[in-house]
Coordinates of N, CA and C in Angstrom, one line a residue:
M1 N -58.9 -37.3 -7.9 CA -58.6 -38.2 -6.8 C -57.2 -38.7 -6.7
M2 N -56.5 -38.8 -7.8 CA -55.1 -39.2 -7.8 C -54.3 -38.1 -7.2
L3 N -54.6 -36.8 -7.5 CA -54.0 -35.6 -6.9 C -54.3 -35.5 -5.4
A4 N -55.4 -35.8 -5.0 CA -55.8 -35.7 -3.6 C -55.0 -36.9 -2.7
T5 N -54.9 -38.0 -3.4 CA -54.0 -39.0 -2.6 C -52.7 -38.6 -2.7
A6 N -52.1 -38.0 -3.7 CA -50.7 -37.6 -3.7 C -50.5 -36.4 -2.7
G7 N -51.5 -35.5 -2.6 CA -51.4 -34.4 -1.5 C -51.4 -34.9 -0.1
R8 N -52.2 -35.9 0.2 CA -52.2 -36.6 1.4 C -50.9 -37.3 1.8
V9 N -50.3 -38.0 0.9 CA -49.1 -38.7 1.2 C -48.0 -37.7 1.3
L10 N -47.9 -36.6 0.6 CA -46.9 -35.6 0.7 C -47.0 -34.9 2.1
D11 N -48.3 -34.6 2.5 CA -48.4 -34.0 3.8 C -48.0 -35.0 4.9
Q12 N -48.2 -36.2 4.8 CA -47.7 -37.2 5.8 C -46.2 -37.2 5.8
L13 N -45.6 -37.2 4.6 CA -44.1 -37.2 4.6 C -43.6 -35.9 5.1
R14 N -44.2 -34.8 5.0 CA -43.8 -33.5 5.5 C -43.6 -33.5 7.0
H15 N -44.4 -34.3 7.7 CA -44.4 -34.3 9.1 C -43.4 -35.6 9.6
D16 N -42.9 -36.3 8.7 CA -42.0 -37.4 9.0 C -40.6 -37.0 8.7
H17 N -39.8 -36.3 9.6 CA -38.5 -35.7 9.3 C -37.6 -36.7 8.9
R18 N -37.6 -37.9 9.7 CA -36.6 -38.9 9.4 C -36.7 -39.5 8.0
S19 N -37.9 -39.6 7.5 CA -38.1 -40.1 6.1 C -37.6 -39.1 5.1
V20 N -37.9 -37.9 5.4 CA -37.4 -36.8 4.5 C -35.9 -36.8 4.5
A21 N -35.3 -36.9 5.6 CA -33.9 -36.9 5.7 C -33.4 -38.2 4.9
L22 N -33.9 -39.3 5.1 CA -33.6 -40.5 4.4 C -33.5 -40.3 2.9
I23 N -34.6 -39.6 2.4 CA -34.8 -39.4 1.0 C -33.9 -38.4 0.4
L24 N -33.6 -37.3 1.1 CA -33.0 -36.2 0.5 C -31.5 -36.2 0.8
V25 N -31.1 -36.6 2.1 CA -29.8 -36.5 2.5 C -28.9 -37.7 2.4
V26 N -29.5 -38.9 2.6 CA -28.7 -40.1 2.5 C -28.0 -40.4 1.2
P27 N -28.7 -40.3 0.1 CA -27.9 -40.5 -1.2 C -26.7 -39.6 -1.4
A28 N -26.9 -38.3 -0.9 CA -25.7 -37.4 -1.0 C -24.6 -37.7 -0.1
L29 N -24.9 -38.3 1.1 CA -23.9 -38.7 2.0 C -23.2 -40.0 1.4
L30 N -23.9 -40.9 0.8 CA -23.3 -42.0 0.2 C -22.5 -41.7 -0.9
L31 N -23.0 -40.6 -1.6 CA -22.1 -40.2 -2.8 C -20.8 -39.6 -2.3
A32 N -20.9 -39.0 -1.2 CA -19.5 -38.4 -0.6 C -18.7 -39.6 -0.2
A33 N -19.2 -40.7 0.4 CA -18.4 -41.8 0.7 C -17.7 -42.4 -0.6
V34 N -18.4 -42.4 -1.7 CA -17.8 -42.9 -2.9 C -16.7 -42.0 -3.3
Y35 N -16.9 -40.7 -3.2 CA -15.9 -39.8 -3.6 C -14.6 -39.9 -2.7
F36 N -14.8 -40.0 -1.6 CA -13.5 -40.0 -0.6 C -12.9 -41.5 -0.7
L37 N -13.6 -42.4 -1.1 CA -13.1 -43.7 -1.3 C -12.0 -43.7 -2.4
F38 N -12.1 -43.0 -3.4 CA -11.3 -42.9 -4.5 C -10.4 -41.6 -4.6
E39 N -10.5 -40.9 -3.5 CA -9.9 -39.5 -3.4 C -8.4 -39.6 -3.7
N40 N -7.7 -40.6 -3.1 CA -6.2 -40.6 -3.1 C -5.7 -41.4 -4.3
E41 N -6.4 -41.8 -5.2 CA -6.0 -42.6 -6.3 C -5.0 -41.8 -7.2
N42 N -3.9 -42.4 -7.6 CA -2.9 -41.7 -8.4 C -3.1 -42.2 -9.9
L43 N -3.5 -41.2 -10.7 CA -3.7 -41.6 -12.1 C -2.9 -40.8 -13.0
P44 N -2.4 -41.3 -14.2 CA -1.6 -40.5 -15.1 C -2.5 -39.3 -15.7
P45 N -1.9 -38.2 -16.0 CA -2.6 -37.1 -16.5 C -3.5 -37.5 -17.7
G46 N -4.8 -37.0 -17.8 CA -5.6 -37.2 -18.9 C -6.6 -38.4 -18.8
L47 N -6.3 -39.4 -17.8 CA -7.2 -40.4 -17.6 C -8.3 -39.9 -16.7
P48 N -9.6 -40.4 -17.0 CA -10.7 -40.0 -16.1 C -10.6 -40.6 -14.6
R49 N -11.1 -39.9 -13.7 CA -11.1 -40.5 -12.3 C -12.1 -41.6 -12.2
T50 N -11.8 -42.5 -11.3 CA -12.8 -43.6 -11.1 C -14.1 -43.1 -10.6
F51 N -14.1 -42.0 -9.8 CA -15.3 -41.4 -9.3 C -16.2 -41.0 -10.5
D52 N -15.6 -40.4 -11.6 CA -16.5 -40.0 -12.7 C -17.3 -41.2 -13.3
R53 N -16.7 -42.3 -13.1 CA -17.6 -43.5 -13.7 C -18.4 -44.1 -12.5
A54 N -17.8 -44.4 -11.4 CA -18.5 -45.0 -10.3 C -19.6 -44.1 -9.7
G55 N -19.2 -42.8 -9.5 CA -20.1 -41.8 -9.0 C -21.4 -41.6 -9.8
L56 N -21.1 -41.6 -11.2 CA -22.2 -41.4 -12.0 C -23.1 -42.6 -11.9
V57 N -22.7 -43.8 -11.9 CA -23.6 -45.0 -11.8 C -24.3 -44.9 -10.5
M58 N -23.7 -44.5 -9.4 CA -24.3 -44.5 -8.1 C -25.5 -43.4 -8.1
L59 N -25.4 -42.4 -9.0 CA -26.7 -41.6 -9.2 C -27.9 -42.3 -9.5
A60 N -27.7 -43.4 -10.3 CA -28.9 -44.2 -10.6 C -29.1 -45.3 -9.4
I61 N -28.2 -45.8 -8.8 CA -28.3 -46.9 -7.8 C -28.9 -46.4 -6.5
F62 N -28.3 -45.2 -6.0 CA -28.7 -44.9 -4.7 C -30.2 -44.4 -4.6
P63 N -30.6 -43.5 -5.5 CA -32.1 -43.1 -5.5 C -33.0 -44.4 -5.7
F64 N -32.6 -45.4 -6.5 CA -33.3 -46.5 -6.7 C -33.6 -47.3 -5.4
V65 N -32.4 -47.5 -4.7 CA -32.5 -48.3 -3.4 C -33.3 -47.6 -2.4
V66 N -33.0 -46.3 -2.1 CA -33.6 -45.5 -1.2 C -35.1 -45.4 -1.4
M67 N -35.6 -45.1 -2.6 CA -37.0 -45.0 -2.8 C -37.7 -46.4 -2.8
F68 N -36.9 -47.4 -3.1 CA -37.6 -48.8 -2.9 C -37.9 -49.0 -1.4
L69 N -36.9 -48.8 -0.7 CA -37.1 -48.9 0.9 C -38.2 -48.1 1.5
V70 N -38.2 -46.8 1.1 CA -39.1 -45.9 1.8 C -40.4 -46.2 1.3
T71 N -40.7 -46.4 -0.1 CA -42.1 -46.7 -0.6 C -42.5 -48.0 -0.1
S72 N -41.8 -49.1 -0.2 CA -42.3 -50.4 0.3 C -42.7 -50.3 1.7
I73 N -42.0 -49.7 2.6 CA -42.3 -49.7 4.0 C -43.6 -48.8 4.3
T74 N -43.6 -47.6 3.6 CA -44.7 -46.7 3.9 C -46.0 -47.3 3.3
M75 N -46.0 -47.9 2.2 CA -47.2 -48.5 1.6 C -47.6 -49.7 2.3
L76 N -46.7 -50.4 3.0 CA -47.1 -51.5 3.8 C -47.8 -51.1 5.2
R77 N -47.4 -49.9 5.7 CA -48.0 -49.3 6.8 C -49.4 -48.9 6.4
E78 N -49.6 -48.4 5.1 CA -50.9 -48.0 4.8 C -51.9 -49.2 4.7
R79 N -51.2 -50.3 4.3 CA -52.1 -51.5 4.1 C -52.5 -52.1 5.4
T80 N -51.5 -52.3 6.3 CA -51.7 -52.9 7.6 C -52.5 -52.0 8.5
S81 N -52.4 -50.7 8.4 CA -53.2 -49.8 9.3 C -54.6 -49.7 9.0
G82 N -55.1 -50.1 7.8 CA -56.4 -50.1 7.4 C -56.7 -48.9 6.6
T83 N -55.7 -48.0 6.4 CA -56.0 -46.8 5.5 C -56.5 -47.2 4.1
L84 N -55.8 -48.1 3.4 CA -56.1 -48.6 2.1 C -57.6 -49.2 2.1
E85 N -57.8 -49.9 3.2 CA -59.2 -50.5 3.2 C -60.3 -49.4 3.3
R86 N -60.1 -48.4 4.1 CA -61.0 -47.3 4.1 C -61.1 -46.5 2.9
L87 N -60.0 -46.3 2.1 CA -60.0 -45.6 0.9 C -60.7 -46.4 -0.1
L88 N -60.6 -47.7 -0.1 CA -61.2 -48.5 -1.2 C -62.7 -48.6 -1.0
T89 N -63.2 -48.2 0.1 CA -64.7 -48.1 0.3 C -65.2 -46.8 -0.4
T90 N -64.4 -46.0 -0.8 CA -64.9 -44.7 -1.5 C -64.9 -45.0 -2.9
P91 N -65.5 -44.0 -3.8 CA -65.5 -44.3 -5.2 C -64.2 -44.2 -5.9
I92 N -63.1 -44.0 -5.2 CA -61.8 -43.8 -5.8 C -61.4 -45.2 -6.5
H93 N -60.8 -45.1 -7.8 CA -60.4 -46.2 -8.5 C -59.0 -46.7 -8.0
K94 N -58.8 -48.0 -8.0 CA -57.5 -48.6 -7.6 C -56.4 -47.9 -8.2
A95 N -56.5 -47.7 -9.6 CA -55.4 -47.2 -10.3 C -55.1 -45.6 -9.9
D96 N -56.2 -44.9 -9.6 CA -56.0 -43.6 -9.2 C -55.3 -43.6 -7.8
L97 N -55.7 -44.5 -7.0 CA -55.0 -44.6 -5.6 C -53.6 -44.9 -5.8
L98 N -53.3 -45.9 -6.5 CA -51.8 -46.2 -6.6 C -51.0 -45.2 -7.3
F99 N -51.6 -44.8 -8.4 CA -50.8 -43.7 -9.2 C -50.7 -42.4 -8.3
G100 N -51.6 -42.2 -7.3 CA -51.5 -41.0 -6.4 C -50.3 -41.3 -5.6
Y101 N -50.1 -42.5 -5.0 CA -49.0 -42.7 -4.2 C -47.7 -42.6 -5.1
A102 N -47.8 -43.2 -6.2 CA -46.5 -43.1 -7.1 C -46.2 -41.5 -7.4
L103 N -47.2 -40.8 -7.6 CA -46.8 -39.4 -8.0 C -46.2 -38.6 -6.7
A104 N -46.8 -38.9 -5.5 CA -46.3 -38.3 -4.4 C -44.7 -38.7 -4.1
F105 N -44.5 -40.0 -4.2 CA -43.2 -40.5 -4.1 C -42.2 -40.0 -5.2
S106 N -42.8 -39.9 -6.4 CA -42.0 -39.5 -7.5 C -41.5 -38.0 -7.4
I107 N -42.4 -37.1 -6.7 CA -41.9 -35.8 -6.4 C -40.8 -35.8 -5.6
M108 N -40.8 -36.6 -4.5 CA -39.8 -36.7 -3.4 C -38.6 -37.3 -4.2
A109 N -38.8 -38.2 -5.2 CA -37.6 -38.8 -5.9 C -37.0 -37.7 -6.8
A110 N -37.8 -36.9 -7.3 CA -37.1 -35.8 -8.2 C -36.3 -34.9 -7.3
L111 N -36.8 -34.5 -6.2 CA -36.1 -33.6 -5.2 C -34.7 -34.3 -4.8
Q112 N -34.9 -35.6 -4.6 CA -33.7 -36.4 -4.1 C -32.7 -36.4 -5.3
S113 N -33.1 -36.7 -6.5 CA -32.1 -36.7 -7.7 C -31.5 -35.4 -7.9
V114 N -32.3 -34.3 -7.8 CA -31.6 -33.0 -8.0 C -30.6 -32.7 -7.0
V115 N -30.9 -33.0 -5.7 CA -29.8 -32.8 -4.7 C -28.7 -33.6 -4.9
A116 N -28.8 -35.0 -5.1 CA -27.7 -35.9 -5.4 C -26.7 -35.4 -6.6
T117 N -27.5 -35.1 -7.6 CA -26.8 -34.6 -8.8 C -26.0 -33.3 -8.6
A118 N -26.6 -32.4 -7.9 CA -26.0 -31.1 -7.6 C -24.7 -31.4 -6.8
V119 N -24.8 -32.2 -5.8 CA -23.7 -32.5 -4.9 C -22.5 -33.2 -5.9
A120 N -22.9 -34.1 -6.7 CA -21.9 -34.8 -7.6 C -21.3 -33.8 -8.5
Y121 N -22.0 -32.9 -9.1 CA -21.3 -31.9 -10.1 C -20.6 -30.7 -9.3
W122 N -21.3 -30.1 -8.4 CA -20.7 -28.9 -7.9 C -20.0 -29.0 -6.6
V123 N -20.0 -30.2 -5.9 CA -19.2 -30.4 -4.7 C -18.0 -31.2 -5.0
F124 N -18.3 -32.4 -5.8 CA -17.2 -33.3 -6.0 C -16.7 -33.2 -7.5
G125 N -17.2 -32.3 -8.2 CA -16.6 -32.0 -9.6 C -16.8 -33.3 -10.6
L126 N -18.0 -33.8 -10.6 CA -18.2 -34.9 -11.6 C -18.0 -34.4 -12.9
N127 N -17.1 -35.1 -13.6 CA -16.7 -34.6 -15.1 C -17.0 -35.6 -16.2
I128 N -18.1 -35.3 -16.8 CA -18.5 -36.2 -17.9 C -19.0 -35.4 -19.1
K129 N -19.1 -35.9 -20.2 CA -19.4 -35.1 -21.5 C -20.8 -34.6 -21.5
G130 N -21.8 -35.3 -21.0 CA -23.2 -34.9 -20.9 C -23.5 -33.9 -19.8
G131 N -24.6 -33.3 -20.0 CA -24.9 -32.2 -19.0 C -25.6 -32.7 -17.9
P132 N -25.8 -31.9 -16.8 CA -26.4 -32.4 -15.6 C -28.0 -32.6 -15.8
G133 N -28.5 -31.9 -16.7 CA -30.0 -32.1 -16.9 C -30.4 -33.5 -17.4
L134 N -29.6 -34.0 -18.2 CA -29.8 -35.5 -18.6 C -29.6 -36.4 -17.5
V135 N -28.5 -36.1 -16.7 CA -28.3 -37.0 -15.5 C -29.5 -37.0 -14.5
V136 N -30.0 -35.8 -14.3 CA -31.1 -35.6 -13.4 C -32.3 -36.4 -13.9
M137 N -32.5 -36.3 -15.1 CA -33.7 -36.9 -15.8 C -33.6 -38.4 -15.6
I138 N -32.5 -39.1 -15.9 CA -32.3 -40.5 -15.7 C -32.3 -40.9 -14.2
A139 N -31.7 -40.1 -13.3 CA -31.9 -40.4 -12.0 C -33.2 -40.3 -11.4
V140 N -34.0 -39.4 -11.9 CA -35.5 -39.4 -11.5 C -36.2 -40.5 -12.0
I141 N -36.0 -40.9 -13.2 CA -36.8 -42.1 -13.7 C -36.3 -43.4 -13.0
N142 N -35.0 -43.5 -12.6 CA -34.6 -44.6 -11.8 C -35.2 -44.6 -10.5
A143 N -35.3 -43.4 -9.9 CA -35.9 -43.3 -8.5 C -37.4 -43.7 -8.6
V144 N -38.0 -43.4 -9.7 CA -39.4 -43.7 -9.9 C -39.5 -45.2 -10.1
L145 N -38.6 -45.8 -10.6 CA -38.5 -47.2 -10.7 C -38.5 -47.9 -9.3
G146 N -37.6 -47.4 -8.5 CA -37.6 -47.9 -7.1 C -39.0 -47.7 -6.4
V147 N -39.7 -46.6 -6.7 CA -41.0 -46.3 -6.2 C -42.0 -47.4 -6.7
A148 N -42.0 -47.7 -8.0 CA -43.0 -48.6 -8.5 C -42.7 -50.1 -8.0
L149 N -41.4 -50.5 -7.9 CA -41.1 -51.8 -7.4 C -41.4 -51.8 -5.9
G150 N -41.3 -50.8 -5.2 CA -41.6 -50.8 -3.8 C -43.1 -50.9 -3.6
L151 N -43.9 -50.3 -4.4 CA -45.3 -50.4 -4.2 C -45.7 -51.7 -4.6
L152 N -45.2 -52.4 -5.5 CA -45.5 -53.8 -6.0 C -45.1 -54.8 -4.9
C153 N -43.9 -54.6 -4.4 CA -43.4 -55.7 -3.3 C -44.2 -55.5 -2.0
S154 N -44.6 -54.3 -1.7 CA -45.4 -54.1 -0.5 C -46.6 -55.0 -0.3
A155 N -47.1 -55.4 -1.5 CA -48.3 -56.2 -1.5 C -48.1 -57.7 -1.0
F156 N -46.8 -58.0 -1.1 CA -46.4 -59.4 -0.7 C -45.7 -59.6 0.7
A157 N -45.8 -58.4 1.4 CA -45.1 -58.5 2.7 C -46.2 -58.3 3.8
R158 N -46.0 -58.9 4.9 CA -46.9 -58.6 6.1 C -46.3 -57.8 7.1
T159 N -45.0 -57.7 7.2 CA -44.4 -56.9 8.1 C -43.3 -56.0 7.5
E160 N -42.8 -55.0 8.2 CA -41.8 -54.2 7.6 C -40.5 -55.0 7.3
F161 N -40.2 -56.0 8.2 CA -39.1 -56.8 8.2 C -39.1 -57.5 6.8
Q162 N -40.4 -58.1 6.5 CA -40.5 -58.9 5.3 C -40.4 -57.9 4.1
A163 N -40.7 -56.7 4.2 CA -40.7 -55.6 3.1 C -39.2 -55.4 2.7
V164 N -38.4 -55.4 3.9 CA -36.9 -55.1 3.7 C -36.3 -56.5 3.0
Q165 N -36.8 -57.6 3.4 CA -36.3 -58.8 2.8 C -36.4 -58.9 1.3
F166 N -37.2 -58.1 0.7 CA -37.4 -58.2 -0.8 C -36.1 -57.5 -1.4
M167 N -35.4 -56.8 -0.7 CA -34.1 -56.2 -1.3 C -33.2 -57.2 -1.9
P168 N -32.8 -58.3 -1.2 CA -31.9 -59.3 -1.8 C -32.6 -59.9 -3.1
V169 N -33.9 -59.9 -3.2 CA -34.6 -60.6 -4.3 C -34.7 -59.6 -5.5
V170 N -35.0 -58.4 -5.2 CA -35.4 -57.4 -6.3 C -34.4 -56.4 -6.6
V171 N -33.7 -55.9 -5.6 CA -32.7 -54.8 -5.7 C -31.3 -55.4 -6.0
I172 N -30.8 -56.2 -5.1 CA -29.4 -56.5 -5.2 C -28.9 -57.2 -6.5
P173 N -29.8 -58.2 -7.0 CA -29.5 -58.8 -8.3 C -29.3 -57.9 -9.3
Q174 N -30.1 -56.8 -9.4 CA -30.0 -55.7 -10.4 C -28.7 -54.9 -10.3
I175 N -28.3 -54.7 -9.1 CA -27.0 -54.0 -8.8 C -25.9 -54.8 -9.3
L176 N -26.0 -56.1 -9.0 CA -24.9 -57.0 -9.4 C -24.7 -57.2 -10.8
L177 N -25.8 -57.2 -11.6 CA -25.8 -57.5 -12.9 C -25.9 -56.3 -13.9
C178 N -25.9 -55.1 -13.3 CA -26.2 -53.9 -14.2 C -24.9 -53.5 -15.0
G179 N -23.7 -54.1 -14.7 CA -22.5 -53.8 -15.3 C -21.5 -52.9 -14.5
L180 N -22.0 -52.6 -13.3 CA -21.2 -51.8 -12.4 C -19.8 -52.6 -12.0
F181 N -19.9 -53.8 -11.6 CA -18.8 -54.6 -11.2 C -18.0 -55.3 -12.3
V182 N -18.8 -55.9 -13.2 CA -18.2 -56.6 -14.4 C -19.0 -56.2 -15.6
A183 N -18.3 -55.9 -16.8 CA -18.9 -55.6 -17.9 C -19.8 -56.7 -18.3
R184 N -21.0 -56.4 -18.7 CA -22.0 -57.4 -19.1 C -21.5 -58.3 -20.1
S185 N -20.8 -57.8 -21.1 CA -20.2 -58.7 -22.2 C -19.2 -59.8 -21.7
R186 N -18.7 -59.6 -20.5 CA -17.8 -60.6 -19.9 C -18.5 -61.6 -18.9
M187 N -19.9 -61.4 -18.8 CA -20.5 -62.2 -17.8 C -20.9 -63.6 -18.4
N188 N -21.2 -64.6 -17.5 CA -21.7 -65.9 -17.9 C -22.9 -65.6 -18.9
G189 N -23.1 -66.5 -19.9 CA -24.1 -66.2 -20.9 C -25.6 -66.1 -20.3
V190 N -25.9 -67.0 -19.3 CA -27.2 -66.8 -18.6 C -27.2 -65.6 -17.8
L191 N -26.3 -65.1 -17.1 CA -26.3 -63.9 -16.3 C -26.4 -62.7 -17.2
E192 N -25.7 -62.8 -18.4 CA -25.8 -61.7 -19.4 C -27.2 -61.5 -19.9
S193 N -27.9 -62.7 -20.2 CA -29.3 -62.7 -20.8 C -30.1 -62.1 -19.8
I194 N -30.0 -62.4 -18.5 CA -30.9 -61.9 -17.4 C -30.7 -60.4 -17.3
S195 N -29.4 -60.0 -17.3 CA -29.0 -58.5 -17.2 C -29.6 -57.7 -18.3
N196 N -29.8 -58.3 -19.4 CA -30.3 -57.6 -20.7 C -31.7 -57.2 -20.5
V197 N -32.4 -57.8 -19.5 CA -33.8 -57.4 -19.4 C -34.2 -56.7 -18.1
L198 N -33.2 -56.5 -17.3 CA -33.4 -55.8 -15.9 C -33.5 -54.3 -16.2
P199 N -34.5 -53.6 -15.5 CA -34.5 -52.2 -15.8 C -33.4 -51.4 -15.3
L200 N -32.7 -51.8 -14.3 CA -31.5 -51.0 -13.8 C -30.4 -51.0 -14.9
T201 N -30.3 -52.1 -15.6 CA -29.4 -52.2 -16.7 C -29.5 -51.1 -17.7
F202 N -30.9 -50.9 -18.0 CA -31.1 -49.8 -19.1 C -30.8 -48.4 -18.5
S203 N -31.1 -48.2 -17.2 CA -30.7 -46.9 -16.5 C -29.2 -46.7 -16.7
V204 N -28.4 -47.7 -16.2 CA -27.0 -47.5 -16.2 C -26.4 -47.3 -17.6
D205 N -27.0 -48.0 -18.6 CA -26.6 -47.9 -20.0 C -26.9 -46.4 -20.5
A206 N -28.0 -45.9 -20.1 CA -28.4 -44.5 -20.4 C -27.4 -43.5 -19.8
L207 N -27.0 -43.8 -18.5 CA -26.0 -42.9 -18.0 C -24.7 -43.0 -18.7
Q208 N -24.2 -44.1 -19.1 CA -23.0 -44.3 -19.8 C -23.0 -43.6 -21.1
E209 N -24.2 -43.5 -21.7 CA -24.3 -42.8 -23.0 C -24.1 -41.3 -22.7
V210 N -24.7 -40.9 -21.6 CA -24.6 -39.4 -21.2 C -23.1 -39.1 -21.0
A211 N -22.5 -40.1 -20.3 CA -21.0 -39.8 -19.9 C -20.2 -39.7 -21.2
G212 N -20.5 -40.3 -22.3 CA -19.6 -40.5 -23.3 C -20.1 -39.5 -24.5
H213 N -21.2 -38.8 -24.4 CA -21.7 -37.9 -25.5 C -22.2 -36.6 -24.9
A214 N -21.8 -35.6 -25.6 CA -22.2 -34.3 -25.1 C -23.7 -34.1 -25.3
E215 N -24.3 -34.7 -26.3 CA -25.8 -34.6 -26.6 C -26.5 -35.9 -26.5
A216 N -27.7 -35.8 -26.4 CA -28.5 -37.0 -26.2 C -28.4 -37.9 -27.4
T217 N -28.3 -39.2 -27.2 CA -28.1 -40.1 -28.3 C -29.5 -41.0 -28.4
P218 N -29.6 -41.5 -29.6 CA -30.8 -42.4 -29.7 C -30.7 -43.6 -28.9
A219 N -29.6 -44.1 -28.5 CA -29.5 -45.3 -27.6 C -29.9 -44.8 -26.2
M220 N -29.6 -43.6 -25.8 CA -30.0 -43.1 -24.5 C -31.4 -43.1 -24.5
W221 N -32.2 -42.5 -25.5 CA -33.6 -42.5 -25.4 C -34.2 -43.8 -25.6
H222 N -33.6 -44.7 -26.2 CA -34.2 -46.1 -26.2 C -34.2 -46.7 -24.7
D223 N -33.0 -46.5 -24.1 CA -33.0 -47.1 -22.7 C -34.0 -46.3 -21.8
I224 N -34.1 -45.0 -22.0 CA -35.1 -44.3 -21.1 C -36.5 -44.8 -21.5
V225 N -36.9 -44.9 -22.6 CA -38.3 -45.4 -23.0 C -38.4 -46.8 -22.4
A226 N -37.4 -47.7 -22.5 CA -37.5 -49.0 -21.9 C -37.8 -49.0 -20.3
V227 N -37.0 -48.2 -19.6 CA -37.2 -48.1 -18.2 C -38.6 -47.5 -17.9
S228 N -39.0 -46.5 -18.6 CA -40.3 -45.9 -18.3 C -41.4 -46.8 -18.6
T229 N -41.4 -47.6 -19.6 CA -42.3 -48.6 -19.9 C -42.5 -49.6 -18.8
M230 N -41.3 -50.0 -18.3 CA -41.3 -51.0 -17.2 C -41.9 -50.4 -16.0
V231 N -41.6 -49.1 -15.8 CA -42.3 -48.4 -14.6 C -43.8 -48.5 -14.7
V232 N -44.4 -48.1 -15.8 CA -45.8 -48.2 -15.9 C -46.4 -49.5 -15.8
A233 N -45.6 -50.5 -16.4 CA -46.1 -51.9 -16.3 C -46.1 -52.3 -14.8
V234 N -45.1 -52.0 -14.1 CA -45.0 -52.4 -12.6 C -46.0 -51.7 -11.8
L235 N -46.4 -50.5 -12.1 CA -47.5 -49.8 -11.4 C -48.9 -50.3 -11.7
V236 N -49.1 -50.8 -12.9 CA -50.3 -51.4 -13.3 C -50.5 -52.8 -12.5
L237 N -49.3 -53.5 -12.5 CA -49.3 -54.7 -11.7 C -49.7 -54.5 -10.2
A238 N -49.0 -53.5 -9.7 CA -49.3 -53.2 -8.3 C -50.7 -52.8 -8.0
S239 N -51.3 -52.1 -8.9 CA -52.7 -51.7 -8.7 C -53.6 -52.9 -8.7
L240 N -53.2 -54.0 -9.4 CA -54.1 -55.2 -9.4 C -54.0 -56.0 -8.0
T241 N -53.0 -55.6 -7.1 CA -52.8 -56.3 -5.9 C -53.6 -55.8 -4.8
L242 N -54.2 -54.5 -5.0 CA -54.7 -53.8 -3.9 C -56.0 -54.6 -3.3
R243 N -56.8 -55.0 -4.0 CA -58.1 -55.6 -3.4 C -57.7 -57.0 -2.9
R244 N -56.7 -57.6 -3.4 CA -56.4 -59.0 -2.8 C -55.7 -58.9 -1.5
Q245 N -55.0 -57.8 -1.3 CA -54.2 -57.7 -0.1 C -55.0 -56.9 1.0
I246 N -56.0 -56.2 0.6 CA -56.8 -55.4 1.7 C -57.5 -56.4 2.7
R247 N -57.5 -56.1 3.9 CA -58.1 -56.9 5.0 C -59.4 -56.2 5.3

């Protein structure tokens, strides 16, 4: 039943060309904007480009943001249109239903991450010590994190506008506190404590491990396990909201 749900959602997405473009094309275009933003910087020989640091982190942030938006709005439509209500009258289990949605969006997230990483490496020459395979893996996990949070937040929205309003609450604080703008060690003590438990922080830390090491490190695997555990926990929480939100 989970696979059937995933197949139905993928078939719907296949006919929604704008959503497909948003998922696959927009992160690559945003990455291009980051590249050209730093294109004219003058650095002494031997120093890494700003793009190699900022662009790498954006490979975690852009999929996270895009998949959160697409998933929360799409799931809200399923709720308000009565599709979920009809599905829950069948023998399908709530967890099978929600994990089916998560699987479908995760497949799209994987395609998105492959496209964005390929653009970063082979179009803009991203230069880090780790290989692209590890970067893709972390980007996919982070995109799935956006999927999980989008599914959960859709339960508390009544309109698409309300779904978008969850971004300042769920997404933006994680971007501000993940260490992109200010090193977490230099943050206010309270903010640093908060940042230490946010899932996006673990994703950024994992990418920084990839940037500094040619091989996978124990710290990187620790961060990946932490994010993956959070993803499963959020999906389980989201499954508990289905019956309460169905009309």
